[in-house]
Short mmCIF file of C-alpha atoms in Angstrom, two decimals:
data_model
loop_
_atom_site.label_atom_id
_atom_site.label_comp_id
_atom_site.label_asym_id
_atom_site.label_seq_id
_atom_site.Cartn_x
_atom_site.Cartn_y
_atom_site.Cartn_z
CA UNK A 1372 -3.43 -11.68 14.33
CA UNK A 1373 -7.18 -12.35 14.31
CA UNK A 1374 -7.68 -13.27 10.66
CA UNK A 1375 -5.15 -10.83 9.19
CA UNK A 1376 -3.08 -12.58 6.50
CA UNK A 1377 0.52 -12.76 7.71
CA UNK A 1378 3.83 -13.88 6.28
CA UNK A 1379 4.77 -17.38 7.43
CA UNK A 1380 4.92 -17.55 11.23
CA UNK A 1381 6.29 -14.00 11.60
CA UNK A 1382 3.01 -12.24 12.45
CA UNK A 1383 4.05 -9.70 9.79
CA UNK A 1384 0.91 -8.57 7.88
CA UNK A 1385 0.85 -9.07 4.12
CA UNK A 1386 -0.87 -5.67 3.85
CA UNK A 1387 2.19 -4.01 5.42
CA UNK A 1388 4.44 -5.43 2.71
CA UNK A 1389 1.96 -4.42 -0.01
CA UNK A 1390 1.85 -0.89 1.46
CA UNK A 1391 5.65 -0.67 1.36
CA UNK A 1392 5.63 -1.70 -2.30
CA UNK A 1393 2.91 0.90 -2.92
CA UNK A 1394 5.25 3.45 -1.33
CA UNK A 1395 7.70 2.44 -4.08
CA UNK A 1396 10.14 0.59 -1.82
CA UNK A 1397 12.17 -2.07 -3.58
CA UNK A 1398 12.36 -5.65 -2.39
CA UNK A 1399 15.96 -5.02 -1.28
CA UNK A 1400 14.89 -2.01 0.78
CA UNK A 1401 12.05 -3.96 2.42
CA UNK A 1402 14.28 -6.94 3.27
CA UNK A 1403 17.00 -4.54 4.47
CA UNK A 1404 14.62 -2.85 6.90
CA UNK A 1405 13.01 -6.13 8.01
CA UNK A 1406 15.74 -8.81 8.19
CA UNK A 1407 13.25 -11.56 9.08
CA UNK A 1408 11.70 -11.19 5.63
CA UNK A 1409 13.08 -12.83 2.51
CA UNK A 1410 12.69 -11.63 -1.09
CA UNK A 1411 10.25 -14.50 -1.72
CA UNK A 1412 8.06 -13.18 1.12
CA UNK A 1413 7.64 -9.90 -0.75
CA UNK A 1414 6.84 -11.69 -4.01
CA UNK A 1415 4.36 -14.00 -2.28
CA UNK A 1416 2.66 -11.02 -0.59
CA UNK A 1417 2.09 -9.41 -3.98
CA UNK A 1418 0.79 -12.68 -5.44
CA UNK A 1419 -1.61 -12.96 -2.52
CA UNK A 1420 -2.74 -9.35 -2.96
CA UNK A 1421 -3.40 -9.92 -6.68
CA UNK A 1422 -5.42 -13.03 -5.87
CA UNK A 1423 -7.47 -11.17 -3.26
CA UNK A 1424 -8.09 -8.42 -5.78
CA UNK A 1425 -9.57 -10.92 -8.21
CA UNK A 1426 -11.86 -12.26 -5.47
CA UNK A 1427 -12.99 -8.74 -4.58
CA UNK A 1428 -14.08 -8.16 -8.18
CA UNK A 1429 -16.31 -11.22 -8.38
CA UNK A 1430 -20.08 -10.58 -8.37
CA UNK A 1431 -20.43 -12.44 -5.06
CA UNK A 1432 -18.21 -9.97 -3.21
CA UNK A 1433 -20.24 -7.71 -0.97
CA UNK A 1434 -17.58 -5.57 0.75
CA UNK A 1435 -15.29 -2.98 -0.70
CA UNK A 1436 -15.24 0.23 -2.62
CA UNK A 1437 -14.65 0.84 -6.32
CA UNK A 1438 -11.69 3.16 -6.87
CA UNK A 1439 -10.27 4.91 -9.91
CA UNK A 1440 -6.76 6.17 -9.14
CA UNK A 1441 -5.69 9.24 -11.07
CA UNK A 1442 -2.27 9.99 -12.57
CA UNK A 1443 -1.13 11.76 -9.39
CA UNK A 1444 -1.14 8.46 -7.45
CA UNK A 1445 1.28 5.59 -7.81
CA UNK A 1446 -0.07 2.65 -9.85
CA UNK A 1447 1.36 0.43 -7.10
CA UNK A 1448 -1.48 1.59 -4.84
CA UNK A 1449 -3.84 -0.59 -6.88
CA UNK A 1450 -2.29 -3.70 -5.27
CA UNK A 1451 -2.70 -2.21 -1.81
CA UNK A 1452 -6.39 -1.40 -2.36
CA UNK A 1453 -6.97 -4.80 -3.97
CA UNK A 1454 -5.40 -6.49 -0.92
CA UNK A 1455 -7.82 -4.58 1.28
CA UNK A 1456 -10.77 -5.97 -0.70
CA UNK A 1457 -11.50 -2.97 -2.88
CA UNK A 1458 -11.92 -2.84 -6.65
CA UNK A 1459 -9.16 -0.49 -7.78
CA UNK A 1460 -7.88 0.50 -11.22
CA UNK A 1461 -5.36 3.14 -12.29
CA UNK A 1462 -6.18 5.55 -15.12
CA UNK A 1463 -2.95 4.48 -16.85
CA UNK A 1464 -4.29 0.91 -17.08
CA UNK A 1465 -7.35 2.30 -18.88
CA UNK A 1466 -5.25 4.36 -21.28
CA UNK A 1467 -6.50 7.58 -19.69
CA UNK A 1468 -3.24 8.90 -18.20
CA UNK A 1469 -1.60 12.15 -19.25
CA UNK A 1470 0.14 12.15 -22.58
#
């Protein structure tokens, strides 16, 4: 898929799995809707997204946007933005969420 990270040989984009997790779908729900996927595929997609997020935060990274997600957005969106090459953090992770 022209440089888009995919799961195994399925041509199923990692970003799609990360987006489903960000939409608060469980691994069981994702695998139930996409029988070609296995629970390990979901876990590996999130590991990949976390790794890409670390790369995006290095000083050598030139692309991306810095994002601060407020308490009205799911903290799971951080992984999705990180996978897309952005520097994202949720206010809850900074101790700034509502009390």
